CSV table of C-alpha atoms in Angstrom, one decimal:
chain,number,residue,atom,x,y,z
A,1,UNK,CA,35.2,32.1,24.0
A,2,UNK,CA,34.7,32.1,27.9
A,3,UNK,CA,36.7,29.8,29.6
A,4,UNK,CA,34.0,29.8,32.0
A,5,UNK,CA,31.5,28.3,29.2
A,6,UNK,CA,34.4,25.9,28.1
A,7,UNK,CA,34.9,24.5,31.3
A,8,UNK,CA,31.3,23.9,32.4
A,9,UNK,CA,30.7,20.2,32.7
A,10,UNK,CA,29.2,17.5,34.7
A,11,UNK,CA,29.5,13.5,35.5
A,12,UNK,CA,27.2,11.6,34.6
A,13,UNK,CA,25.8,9.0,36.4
A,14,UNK,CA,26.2,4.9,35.6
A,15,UNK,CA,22.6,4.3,35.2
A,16,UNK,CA,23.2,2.9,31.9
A,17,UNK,CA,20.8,1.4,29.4
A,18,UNK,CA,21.1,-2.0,27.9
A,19,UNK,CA,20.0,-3.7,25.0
A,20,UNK,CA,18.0,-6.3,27.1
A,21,UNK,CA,16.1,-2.5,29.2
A,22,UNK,CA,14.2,-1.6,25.6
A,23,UNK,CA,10.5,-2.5,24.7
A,24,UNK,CA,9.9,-4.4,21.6
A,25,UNK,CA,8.7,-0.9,19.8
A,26,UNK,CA,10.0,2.9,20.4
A,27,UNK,CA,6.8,3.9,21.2
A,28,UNK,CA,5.9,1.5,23.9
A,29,UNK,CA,10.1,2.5,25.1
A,30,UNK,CA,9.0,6.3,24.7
A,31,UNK,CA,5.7,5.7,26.9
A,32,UNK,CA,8.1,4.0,29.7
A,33,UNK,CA,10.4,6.6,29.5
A,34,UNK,CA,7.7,9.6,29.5
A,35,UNK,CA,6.1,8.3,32.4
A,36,UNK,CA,9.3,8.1,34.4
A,37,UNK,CA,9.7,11.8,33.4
A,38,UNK,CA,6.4,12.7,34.7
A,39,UNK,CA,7.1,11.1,38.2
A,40,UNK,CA,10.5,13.0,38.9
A,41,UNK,CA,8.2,15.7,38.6
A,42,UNK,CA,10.3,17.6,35.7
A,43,UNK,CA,8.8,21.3,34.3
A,44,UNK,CA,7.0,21.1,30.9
A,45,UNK,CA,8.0,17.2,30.5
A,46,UNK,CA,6.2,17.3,27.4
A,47,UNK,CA,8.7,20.3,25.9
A,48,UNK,CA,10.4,19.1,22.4
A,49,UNK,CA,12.5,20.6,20.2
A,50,UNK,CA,11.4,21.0,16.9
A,51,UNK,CA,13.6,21.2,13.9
A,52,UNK,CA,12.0,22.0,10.1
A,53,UNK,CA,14.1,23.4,7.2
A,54,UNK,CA,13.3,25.4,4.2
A,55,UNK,CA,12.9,25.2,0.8
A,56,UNK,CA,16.9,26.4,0.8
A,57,UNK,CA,18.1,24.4,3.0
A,58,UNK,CA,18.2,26.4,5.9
A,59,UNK,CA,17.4,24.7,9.1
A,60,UNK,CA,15.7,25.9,12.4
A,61,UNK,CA,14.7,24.6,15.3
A,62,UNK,CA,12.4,26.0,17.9
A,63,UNK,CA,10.3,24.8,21.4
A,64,UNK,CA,6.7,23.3,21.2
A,65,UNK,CA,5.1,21.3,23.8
A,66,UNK,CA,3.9,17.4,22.3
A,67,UNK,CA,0.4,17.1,22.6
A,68,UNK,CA,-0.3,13.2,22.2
A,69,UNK,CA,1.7,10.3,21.4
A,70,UNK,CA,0.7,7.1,19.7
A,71,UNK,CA,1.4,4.0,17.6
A,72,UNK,CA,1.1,6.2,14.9
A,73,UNK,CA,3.7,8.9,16.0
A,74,UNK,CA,4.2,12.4,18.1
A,75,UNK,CA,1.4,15.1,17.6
A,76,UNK,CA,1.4,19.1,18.0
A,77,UNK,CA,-0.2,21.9,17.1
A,78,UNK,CA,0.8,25.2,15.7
A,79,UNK,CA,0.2,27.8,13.0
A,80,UNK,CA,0.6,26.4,10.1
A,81,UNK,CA,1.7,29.4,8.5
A,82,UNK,CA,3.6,30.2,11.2
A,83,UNK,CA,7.6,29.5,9.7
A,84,UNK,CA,8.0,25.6,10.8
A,85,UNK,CA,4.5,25.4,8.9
A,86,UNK,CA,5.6,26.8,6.0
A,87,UNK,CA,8.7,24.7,6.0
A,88,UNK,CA,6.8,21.4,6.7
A,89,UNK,CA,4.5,22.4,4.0
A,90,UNK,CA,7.2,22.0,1.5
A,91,UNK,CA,10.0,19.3,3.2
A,92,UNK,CA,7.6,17.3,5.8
A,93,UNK,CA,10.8,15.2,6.9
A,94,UNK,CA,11.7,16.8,10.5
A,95,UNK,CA,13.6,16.0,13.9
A,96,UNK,CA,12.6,16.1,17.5
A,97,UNK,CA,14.7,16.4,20.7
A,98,UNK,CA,13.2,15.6,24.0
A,99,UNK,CA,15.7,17.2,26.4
A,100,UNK,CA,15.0,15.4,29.9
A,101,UNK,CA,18.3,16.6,31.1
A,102,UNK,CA,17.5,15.8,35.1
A,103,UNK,CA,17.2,12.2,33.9
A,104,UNK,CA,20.3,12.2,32.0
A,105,UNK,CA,18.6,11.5,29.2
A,106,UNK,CA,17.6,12.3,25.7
A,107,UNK,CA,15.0,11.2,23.0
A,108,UNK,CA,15.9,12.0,19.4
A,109,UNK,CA,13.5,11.2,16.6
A,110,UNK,CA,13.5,11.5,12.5
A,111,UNK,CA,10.2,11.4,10.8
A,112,UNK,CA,7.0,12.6,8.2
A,113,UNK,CA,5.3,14.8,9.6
A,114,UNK,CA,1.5,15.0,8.2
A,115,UNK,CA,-1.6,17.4,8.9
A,116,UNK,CA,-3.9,16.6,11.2
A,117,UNK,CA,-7.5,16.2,10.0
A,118,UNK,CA,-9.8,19.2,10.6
A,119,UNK,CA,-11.9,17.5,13.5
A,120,UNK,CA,-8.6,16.6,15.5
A,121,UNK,CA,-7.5,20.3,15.5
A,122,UNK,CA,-11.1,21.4,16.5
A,123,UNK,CA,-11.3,18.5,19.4
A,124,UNK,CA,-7.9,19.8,20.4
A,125,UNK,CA,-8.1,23.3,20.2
A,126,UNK,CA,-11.6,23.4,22.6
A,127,UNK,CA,-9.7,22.4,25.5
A,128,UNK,CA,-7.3,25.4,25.1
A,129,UNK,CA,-7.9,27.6,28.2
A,130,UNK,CA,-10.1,31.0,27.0
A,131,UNK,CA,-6.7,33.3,26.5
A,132,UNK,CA,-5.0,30.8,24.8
A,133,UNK,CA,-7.6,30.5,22.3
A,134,UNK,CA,-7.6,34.3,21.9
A,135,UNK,CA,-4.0,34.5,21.4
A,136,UNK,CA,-4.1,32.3,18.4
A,137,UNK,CA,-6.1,34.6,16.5
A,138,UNK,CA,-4.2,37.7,18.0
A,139,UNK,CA,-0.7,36.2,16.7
A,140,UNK,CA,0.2,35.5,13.4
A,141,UNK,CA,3.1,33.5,14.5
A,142,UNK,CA,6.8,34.1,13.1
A,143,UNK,CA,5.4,37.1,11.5
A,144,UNK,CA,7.2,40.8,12.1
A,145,UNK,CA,5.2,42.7,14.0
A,146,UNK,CA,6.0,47.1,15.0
A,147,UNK,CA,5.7,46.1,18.6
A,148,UNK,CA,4.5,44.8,21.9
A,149,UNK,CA,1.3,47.1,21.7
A,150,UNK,CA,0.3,46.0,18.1
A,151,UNK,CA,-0.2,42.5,20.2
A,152,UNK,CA,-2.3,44.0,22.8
A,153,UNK,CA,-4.2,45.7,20.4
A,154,UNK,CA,-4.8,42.5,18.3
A,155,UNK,CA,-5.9,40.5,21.4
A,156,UNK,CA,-7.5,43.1,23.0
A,157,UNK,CA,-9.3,43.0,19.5
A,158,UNK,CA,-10.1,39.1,19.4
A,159,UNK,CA,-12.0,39.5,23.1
A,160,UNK,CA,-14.1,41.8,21.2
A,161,UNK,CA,-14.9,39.5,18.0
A,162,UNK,CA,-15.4,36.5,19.9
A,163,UNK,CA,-17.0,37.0,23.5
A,164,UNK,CA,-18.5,33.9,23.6
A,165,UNK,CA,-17.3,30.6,21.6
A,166,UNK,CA,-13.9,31.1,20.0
A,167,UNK,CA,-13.5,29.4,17.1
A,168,UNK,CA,-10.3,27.7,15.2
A,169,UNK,CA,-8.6,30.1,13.6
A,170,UNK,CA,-7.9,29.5,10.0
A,171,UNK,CA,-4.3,29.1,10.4
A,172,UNK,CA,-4.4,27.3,12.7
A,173,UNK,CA,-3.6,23.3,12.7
A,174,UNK,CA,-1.9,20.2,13.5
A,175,UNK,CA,1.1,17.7,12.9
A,176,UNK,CA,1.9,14.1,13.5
A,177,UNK,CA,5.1,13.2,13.2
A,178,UNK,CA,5.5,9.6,12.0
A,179,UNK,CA,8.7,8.4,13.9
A,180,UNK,CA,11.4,7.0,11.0
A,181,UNK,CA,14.3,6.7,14.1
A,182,UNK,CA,14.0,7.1,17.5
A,183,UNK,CA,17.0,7.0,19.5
A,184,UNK,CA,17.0,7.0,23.4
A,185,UNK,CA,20.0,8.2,24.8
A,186,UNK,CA,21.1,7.6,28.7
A,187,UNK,CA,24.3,9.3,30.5
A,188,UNK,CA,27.2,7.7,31.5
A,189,UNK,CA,30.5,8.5,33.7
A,190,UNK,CA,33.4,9.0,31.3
A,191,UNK,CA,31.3,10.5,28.1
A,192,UNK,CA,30.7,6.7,27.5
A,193,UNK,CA,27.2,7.0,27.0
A,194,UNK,CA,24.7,4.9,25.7
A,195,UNK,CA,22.6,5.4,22.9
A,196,UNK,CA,20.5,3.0,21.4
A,197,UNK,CA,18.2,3.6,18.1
A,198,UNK,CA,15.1,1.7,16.6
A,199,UNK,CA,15.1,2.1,13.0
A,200,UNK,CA,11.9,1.2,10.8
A,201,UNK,CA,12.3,-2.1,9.2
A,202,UNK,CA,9.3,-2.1,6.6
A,203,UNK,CA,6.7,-3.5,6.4
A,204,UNK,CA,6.2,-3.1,10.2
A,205,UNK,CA,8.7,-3.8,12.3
A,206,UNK,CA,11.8,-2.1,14.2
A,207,UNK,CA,15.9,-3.4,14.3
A,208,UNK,CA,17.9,-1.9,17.0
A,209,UNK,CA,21.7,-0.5,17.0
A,210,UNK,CA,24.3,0.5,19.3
A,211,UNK,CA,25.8,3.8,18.7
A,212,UNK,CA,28.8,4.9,19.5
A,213,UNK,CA,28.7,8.6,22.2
């Protein structure tokens, strides 16, 4: 291993986050946080990680961008036969990461995720911009393709078919992730970081704990 790589590191600040700093609810503290992520003017603040695994227990993780947020949990939208929607299909329970390394901070959540009804998808998938719509029927996401000109080909194909309207393709769909545990995580000098987690309490309500860094 690199030393280089080994000895990369940085101080954090003491900006700290206290017990008495959280909302009463994760998502209300997710909304605060979000918005403070959107002033400091951050690229793709909406950017999460997304982690599925498979039937065999083999996880993966990959980039998608959150497309709402809500009482009710975190929605996106992808191909749902795509491999994260082939893994959801059969374990729903998944993990997001919102990286908002600027901040120093982090948002981890464990949840259900469940598909979107039909008229969601199509409200959503209208506002695409023209080539994004395209692409979704060009791509047949996660699947091996012989190369960069079989794409081409396949979009250049799509223009064709739909010149006008495009419509949803098939495949294509969405998630909301009902939030289990959300934990919001703030730098701190020394490694000593905080990290504070809302758990769901049934029927409806949220208890709080520290975590140790």
């Amino acid at each position: 291993m690199s030393d280089d790589v080994a000895d990369l590191r940085r101080e954090y600040s003491d900006r700290g986050l206290d017990e008495s700093d959280l909302a009463a609810d994760p998502m209300t503290m997710f909304a605060g946080w979000f918005a403070d992520v959107q002033a400091a003017g951050l690229y793709e603040p909406n950017a999460m990680v997304v982690s599925t695994v498979s039937a065999d227990g083999r996880p993966s993780s990959r980039m998608v961008l959150l497309k709402g947020f809500s009482d009710e949990g975190f929605v996106f939208f992808t191909n749902q036969a795509s491999r994260k929607g082939v893994e959801l299909a059969t374990e729903p329970r998944c993990a997001l990461l919102f990286p908002w390394h600027p901040l120093e901070r982090q948002v981890r959540v464990e949840g259900t995720a469940s598909v979107l009804p039909e008229a969601d998808v199509a409200a959503y998938f209208s506002t695409r911009p023209r080539g994004s719509r395209l692409g979704a029927h060009a791509s047949h996401q996660s699947r091996v393709v012989a190369s960069r000109a079989e794409l081409e080909a396949a979009y250049d194909e799509a223009e064709r078919t739909y010149p006008d309207e495009v419509p949803v393709p098939g495949e294509w769909g969405g998630y909301r992730v009902r939030p289990e545990a959300v934990e919001f995580w703030q730098g701190r000098p020394g490694r000593m970081h905080d990290r504070l987690v809302y758990r769901r309490a049934e029927p409806d309500g949220w208890r709080i704990e520290r975590l140790a860094p």
